[in-house]
GROMACS .gro file of C-alpha atoms in nm:
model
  268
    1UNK     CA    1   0.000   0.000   0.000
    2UNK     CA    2   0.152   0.332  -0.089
    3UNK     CA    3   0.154   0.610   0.198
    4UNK     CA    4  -0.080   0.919   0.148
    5UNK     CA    5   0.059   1.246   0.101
    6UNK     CA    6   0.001   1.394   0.446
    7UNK     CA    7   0.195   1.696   0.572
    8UNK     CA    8   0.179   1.801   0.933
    9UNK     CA    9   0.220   2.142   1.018
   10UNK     CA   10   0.510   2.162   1.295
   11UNK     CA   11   0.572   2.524   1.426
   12UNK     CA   12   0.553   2.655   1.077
   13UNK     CA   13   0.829   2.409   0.912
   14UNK     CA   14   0.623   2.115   0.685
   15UNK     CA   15   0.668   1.796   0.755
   16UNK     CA   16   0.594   1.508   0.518
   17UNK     CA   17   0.449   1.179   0.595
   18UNK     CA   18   0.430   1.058   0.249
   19UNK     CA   19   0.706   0.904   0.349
   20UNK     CA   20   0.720   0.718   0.687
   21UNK     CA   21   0.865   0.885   1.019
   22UNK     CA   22   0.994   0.698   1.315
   23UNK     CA   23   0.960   0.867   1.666
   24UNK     CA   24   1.170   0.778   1.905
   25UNK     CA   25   1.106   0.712   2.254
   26UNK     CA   26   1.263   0.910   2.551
   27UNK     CA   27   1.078   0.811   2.858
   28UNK     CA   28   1.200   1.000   3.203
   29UNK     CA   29   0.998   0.750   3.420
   30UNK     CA   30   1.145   0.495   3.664
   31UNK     CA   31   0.854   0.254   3.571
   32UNK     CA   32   0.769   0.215   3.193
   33UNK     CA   33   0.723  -0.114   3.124
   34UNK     CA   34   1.050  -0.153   2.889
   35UNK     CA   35   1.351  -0.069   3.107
   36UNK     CA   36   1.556   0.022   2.858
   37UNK     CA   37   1.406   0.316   2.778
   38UNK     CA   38   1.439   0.444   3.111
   39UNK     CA   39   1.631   0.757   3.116
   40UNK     CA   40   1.621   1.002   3.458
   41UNK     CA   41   1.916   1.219   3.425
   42UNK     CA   42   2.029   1.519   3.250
   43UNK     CA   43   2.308   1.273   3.130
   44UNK     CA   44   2.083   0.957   3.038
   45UNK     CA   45   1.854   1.235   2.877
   46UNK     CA   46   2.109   1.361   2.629
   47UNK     CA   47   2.237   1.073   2.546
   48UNK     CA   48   1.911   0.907   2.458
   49UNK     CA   49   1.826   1.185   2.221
   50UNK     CA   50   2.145   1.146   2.052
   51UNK     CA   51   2.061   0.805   1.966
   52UNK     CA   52   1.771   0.907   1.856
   53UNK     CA   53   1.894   1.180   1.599
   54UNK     CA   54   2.225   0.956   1.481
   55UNK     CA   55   2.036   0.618   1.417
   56UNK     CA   56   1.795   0.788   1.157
   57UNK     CA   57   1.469   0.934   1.425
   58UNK     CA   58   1.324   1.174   1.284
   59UNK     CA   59   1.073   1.297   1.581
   60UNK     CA   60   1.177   1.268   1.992
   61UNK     CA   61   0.830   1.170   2.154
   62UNK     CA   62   0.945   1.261   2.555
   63UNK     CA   63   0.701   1.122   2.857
   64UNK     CA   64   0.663   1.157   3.200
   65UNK     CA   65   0.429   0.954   3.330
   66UNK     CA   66   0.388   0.583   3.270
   67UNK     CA   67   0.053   0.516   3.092
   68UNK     CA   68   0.121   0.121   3.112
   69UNK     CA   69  -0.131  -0.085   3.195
   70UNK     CA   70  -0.234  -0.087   3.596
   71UNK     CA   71   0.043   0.208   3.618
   72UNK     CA   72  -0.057   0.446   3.868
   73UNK     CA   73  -0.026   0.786   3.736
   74UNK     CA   74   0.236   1.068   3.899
   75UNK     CA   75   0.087   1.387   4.017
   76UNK     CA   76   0.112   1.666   3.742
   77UNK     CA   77   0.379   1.877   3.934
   78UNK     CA   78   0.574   1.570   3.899
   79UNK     CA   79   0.500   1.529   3.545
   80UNK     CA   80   0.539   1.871   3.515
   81UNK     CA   81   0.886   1.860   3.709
   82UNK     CA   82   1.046   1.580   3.472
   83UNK     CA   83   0.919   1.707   3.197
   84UNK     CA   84   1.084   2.054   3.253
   85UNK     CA   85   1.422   1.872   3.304
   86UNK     CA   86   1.406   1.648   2.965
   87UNK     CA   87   1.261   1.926   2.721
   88UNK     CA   88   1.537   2.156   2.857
   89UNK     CA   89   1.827   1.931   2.769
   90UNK     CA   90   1.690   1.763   2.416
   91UNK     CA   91   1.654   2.150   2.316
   92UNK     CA   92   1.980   2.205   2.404
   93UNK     CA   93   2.130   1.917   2.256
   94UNK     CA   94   1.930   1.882   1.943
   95UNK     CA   95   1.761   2.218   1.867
   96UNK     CA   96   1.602   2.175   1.560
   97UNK     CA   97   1.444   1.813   1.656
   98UNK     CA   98   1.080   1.818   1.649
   99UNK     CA   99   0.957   1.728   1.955
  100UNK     CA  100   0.651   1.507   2.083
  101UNK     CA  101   0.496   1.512   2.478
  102UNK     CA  102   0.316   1.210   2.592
  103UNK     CA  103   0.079   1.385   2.800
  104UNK     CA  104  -0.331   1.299   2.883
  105UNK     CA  105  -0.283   1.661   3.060
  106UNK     CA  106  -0.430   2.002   2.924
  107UNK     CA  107  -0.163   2.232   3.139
  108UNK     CA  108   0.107   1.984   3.114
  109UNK     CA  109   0.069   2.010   2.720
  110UNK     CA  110   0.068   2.413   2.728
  111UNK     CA  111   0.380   2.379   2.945
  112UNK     CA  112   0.524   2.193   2.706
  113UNK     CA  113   0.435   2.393   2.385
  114UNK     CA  114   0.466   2.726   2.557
  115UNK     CA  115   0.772   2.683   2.793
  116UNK     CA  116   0.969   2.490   2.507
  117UNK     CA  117   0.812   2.493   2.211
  118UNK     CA  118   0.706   2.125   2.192
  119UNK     CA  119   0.581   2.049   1.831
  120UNK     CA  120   0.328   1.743   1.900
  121UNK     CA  121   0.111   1.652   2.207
  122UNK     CA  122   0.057   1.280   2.233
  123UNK     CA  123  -0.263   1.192   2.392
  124UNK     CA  124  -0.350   0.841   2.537
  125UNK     CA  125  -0.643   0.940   2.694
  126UNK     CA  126  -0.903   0.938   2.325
  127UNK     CA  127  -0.978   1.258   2.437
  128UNK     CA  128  -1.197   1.163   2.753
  129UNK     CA  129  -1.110   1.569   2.908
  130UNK     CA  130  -1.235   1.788   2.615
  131UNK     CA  131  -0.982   2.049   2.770
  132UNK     CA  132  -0.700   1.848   2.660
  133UNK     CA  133  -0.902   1.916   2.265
  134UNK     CA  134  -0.942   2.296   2.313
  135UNK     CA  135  -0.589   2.286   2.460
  136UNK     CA  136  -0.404   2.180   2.144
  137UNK     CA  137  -0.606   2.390   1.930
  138UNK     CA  138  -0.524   2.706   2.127
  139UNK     CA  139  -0.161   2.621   2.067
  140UNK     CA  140  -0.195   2.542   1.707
  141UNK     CA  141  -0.025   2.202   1.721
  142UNK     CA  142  -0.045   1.872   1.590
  143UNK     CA  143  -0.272   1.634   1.779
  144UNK     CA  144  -0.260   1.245   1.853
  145UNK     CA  145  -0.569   1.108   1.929
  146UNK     CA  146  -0.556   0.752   2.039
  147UNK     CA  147  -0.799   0.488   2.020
  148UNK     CA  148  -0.886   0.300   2.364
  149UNK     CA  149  -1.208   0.080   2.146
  150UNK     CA  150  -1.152  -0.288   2.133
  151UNK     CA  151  -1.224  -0.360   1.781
  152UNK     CA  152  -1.250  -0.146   1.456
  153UNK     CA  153  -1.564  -0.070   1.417
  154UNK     CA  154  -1.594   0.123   1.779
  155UNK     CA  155  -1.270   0.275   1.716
  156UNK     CA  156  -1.393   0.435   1.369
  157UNK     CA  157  -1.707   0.553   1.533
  158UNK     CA  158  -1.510   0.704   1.791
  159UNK     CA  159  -1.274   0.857   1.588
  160UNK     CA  160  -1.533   1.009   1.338
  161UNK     CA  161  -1.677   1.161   1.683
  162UNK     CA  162  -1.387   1.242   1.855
  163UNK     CA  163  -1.228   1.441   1.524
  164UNK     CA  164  -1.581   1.623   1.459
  165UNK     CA  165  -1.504   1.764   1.822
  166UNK     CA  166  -1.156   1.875   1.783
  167UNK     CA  167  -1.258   2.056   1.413
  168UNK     CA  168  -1.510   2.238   1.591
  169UNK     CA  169  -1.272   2.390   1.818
  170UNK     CA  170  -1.046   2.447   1.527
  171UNK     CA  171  -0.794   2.203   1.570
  172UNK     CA  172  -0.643   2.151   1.204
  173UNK     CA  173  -0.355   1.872   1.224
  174UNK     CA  174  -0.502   1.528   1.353
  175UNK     CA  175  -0.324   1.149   1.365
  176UNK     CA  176  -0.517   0.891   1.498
  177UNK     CA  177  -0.298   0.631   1.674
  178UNK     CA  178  -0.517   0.306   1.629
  179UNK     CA  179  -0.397   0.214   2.021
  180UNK     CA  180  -0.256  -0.079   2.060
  181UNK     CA  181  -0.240  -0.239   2.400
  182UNK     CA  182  -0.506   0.036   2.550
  183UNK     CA  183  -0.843  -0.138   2.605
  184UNK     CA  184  -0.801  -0.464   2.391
  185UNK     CA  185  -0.764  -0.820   2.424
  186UNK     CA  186  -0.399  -0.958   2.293
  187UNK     CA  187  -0.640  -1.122   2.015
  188UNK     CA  188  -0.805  -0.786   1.990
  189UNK     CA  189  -0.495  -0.611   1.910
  190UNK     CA  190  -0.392  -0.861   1.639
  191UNK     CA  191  -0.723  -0.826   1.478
  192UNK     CA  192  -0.713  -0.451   1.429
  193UNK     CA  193  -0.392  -0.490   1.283
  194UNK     CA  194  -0.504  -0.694   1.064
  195UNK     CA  195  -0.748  -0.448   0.926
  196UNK     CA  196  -0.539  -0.161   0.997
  197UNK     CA  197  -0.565  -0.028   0.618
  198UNK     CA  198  -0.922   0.061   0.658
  199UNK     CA  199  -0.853   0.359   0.923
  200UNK     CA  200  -0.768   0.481   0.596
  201UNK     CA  201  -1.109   0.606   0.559
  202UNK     CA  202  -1.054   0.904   0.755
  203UNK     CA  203  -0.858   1.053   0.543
  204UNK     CA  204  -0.552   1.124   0.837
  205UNK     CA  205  -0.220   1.006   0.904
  206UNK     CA  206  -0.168   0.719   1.138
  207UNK     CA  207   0.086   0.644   1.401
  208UNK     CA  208   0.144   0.300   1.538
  209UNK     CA  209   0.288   0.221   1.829
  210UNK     CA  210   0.337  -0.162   1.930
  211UNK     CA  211   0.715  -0.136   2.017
  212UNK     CA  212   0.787  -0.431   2.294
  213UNK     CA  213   0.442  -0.441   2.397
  214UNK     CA  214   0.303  -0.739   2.572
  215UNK     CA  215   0.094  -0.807   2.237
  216UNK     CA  216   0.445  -0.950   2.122
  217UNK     CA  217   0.598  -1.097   2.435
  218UNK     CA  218   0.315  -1.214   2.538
  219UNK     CA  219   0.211  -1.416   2.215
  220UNK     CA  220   0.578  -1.513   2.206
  221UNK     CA  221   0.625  -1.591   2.523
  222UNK     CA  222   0.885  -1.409   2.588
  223UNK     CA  223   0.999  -1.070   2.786
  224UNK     CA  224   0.951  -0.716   2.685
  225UNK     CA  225   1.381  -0.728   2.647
  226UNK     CA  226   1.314  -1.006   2.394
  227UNK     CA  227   1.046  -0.883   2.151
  228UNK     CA  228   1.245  -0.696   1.891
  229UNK     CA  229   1.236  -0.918   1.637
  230UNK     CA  230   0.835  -0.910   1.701
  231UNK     CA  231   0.839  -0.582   1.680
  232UNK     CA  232   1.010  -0.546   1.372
  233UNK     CA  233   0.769  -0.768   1.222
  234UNK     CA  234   0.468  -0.612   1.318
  235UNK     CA  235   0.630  -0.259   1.209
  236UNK     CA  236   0.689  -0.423   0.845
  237UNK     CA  237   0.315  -0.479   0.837
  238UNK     CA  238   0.236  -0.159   0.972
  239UNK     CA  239   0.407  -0.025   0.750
  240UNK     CA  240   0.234  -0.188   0.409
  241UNK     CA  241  -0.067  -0.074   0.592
  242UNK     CA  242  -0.012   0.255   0.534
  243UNK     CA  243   0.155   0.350   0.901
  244UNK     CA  244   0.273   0.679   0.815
  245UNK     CA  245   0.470   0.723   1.167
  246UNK     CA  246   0.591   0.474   1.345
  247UNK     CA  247   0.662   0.518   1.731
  248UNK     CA  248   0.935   0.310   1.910
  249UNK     CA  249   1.250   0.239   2.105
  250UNK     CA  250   1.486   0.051   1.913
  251UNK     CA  251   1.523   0.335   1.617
  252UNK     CA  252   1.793   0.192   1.408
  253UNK     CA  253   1.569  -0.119   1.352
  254UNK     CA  254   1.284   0.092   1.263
  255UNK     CA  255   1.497   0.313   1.024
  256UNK     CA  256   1.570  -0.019   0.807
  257UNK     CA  257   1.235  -0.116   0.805
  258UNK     CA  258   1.102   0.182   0.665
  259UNK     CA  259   1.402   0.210   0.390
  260UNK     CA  260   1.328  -0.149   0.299
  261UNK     CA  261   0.972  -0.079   0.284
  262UNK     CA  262   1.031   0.209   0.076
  263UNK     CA  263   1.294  -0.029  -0.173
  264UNK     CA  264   1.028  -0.230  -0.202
  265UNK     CA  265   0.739   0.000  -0.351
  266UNK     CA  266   0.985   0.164  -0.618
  267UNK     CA  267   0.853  -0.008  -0.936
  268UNK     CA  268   1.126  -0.064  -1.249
   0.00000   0.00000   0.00000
């Protein structure tokens, strides 16, 4: 499936999804559920968002709080508190990244955007605060609205709802992240990604995000440190989906995938 020509509209500079983007994940929690993407300090922080830049990343998507299943969330000062220290040290080591906040929280995001210019907010939540969708249109950014439905017919009705709200408050640059691992079944999640193409019928760009998540280790019975090669699999088919971002860990291996993919649709 070739990628639609998308463009997303980040602090004025264009960005294109017609071809695929990887995001790479920078998490400044001591609990996500992959422990190597655990960074805490200023150190770990730029390090971790060098990586990012030199194996081929093309976004930094930076959270806070751990939205893994059964986590219990930190308050928002602490959010708000780690936050400040990671956005402070990727924009001093790699200015001209775009950067992404994995936030469910309206002030948290207009921290981010206002404070340090953060280029994406990256909502788990589907939207449940309606704040959160006046929020991002206020600050004029690109919005990810994730799905928490277990199959694809809820998640396209909530979608087609959920993106009727945010145009009305004049939000203009939507992906919908499909959601894996929120709300669904390990059979559940396989099944939507089976039938991942038809999002397409939105008409917006969509980010998938499956990296080392129990949907693989689990399956394979293995451990979260264990499910690359899963992962690169299921990016692959992401990918001839139609994925045009792809959000995950292990960069490099993403990278490939993406330049394979893209081999692979050139026609003689």
């Amino acid at each position: 499936m070739a990628n639609m020509e998308y463009t997303l509209n980040v602090h004025g500079r264009l960005m294109d999804l017609s071809t695929p983007q990887v995001m790479g994940i920078l998490n400044t929690t001591p609990d996500s559920f992959y422990a190597g993407s655990r960074v805490q300090t200023a150190d770990e922080i730029a390090r971790r968002a060098g990586q990012i830049v030199e194996e081929g990343g093309t976004i930094i998507d930076v959270g806070a709080c751990s939205t893994r299943p059964g986590a219990e969330p930190v308050s928002e000062q602490t959010e708000m508190e780690r936050l400040r220290l990671a956005l402070d040290v990727v924009r001093r080591v790699q200015p001209d990244m775009p950067l992404s906040v994995d936030t469910f929280r309206p002030d948290v995001a207009r921290m981010a955007v206002e404070e340090y210019g953060a280029d994406i907010i990256n909502d788990v939540s589907e939207g449940e605060d309606k704040a959160m969708f006046r929020m991002v249109a206020r600050l004029g950014v690109p919005y990810v609205l994730t799905s928490v439905q277990p199959d694809l017919r809820s998640t396209l009705l909530t979608f087609a709802a959920k993106v009727q709200q945010l145009r009305d408050y004049g939000q203009k640059d939507i992906i919908l992240d499909p959601g894996f691992g929120f709300g669904k079944t390990l059979e559940q999640n396989y099944r939507l990604m089976g039938e991942l193409e038809k999002l397409h019928v939105m008409e917006l760009p969509l980010l998938v995000g499956i990296s080392r998540k129990s949907m693989i280790w689990k399956y394979l019975e293995v451990t979260p440190a264990e499910a690359l090669n899963g992962t690169t699999v299921l990016n692959t088919i992401a990918l001839m989906k139609g994925a045009a971002i792809l959000r995950v860990h292990d960069v490099k291996e993403a990278v490939e995938c993406c330049k394979i993919k893209e081999a692979s649709d050139c026609k003689s």
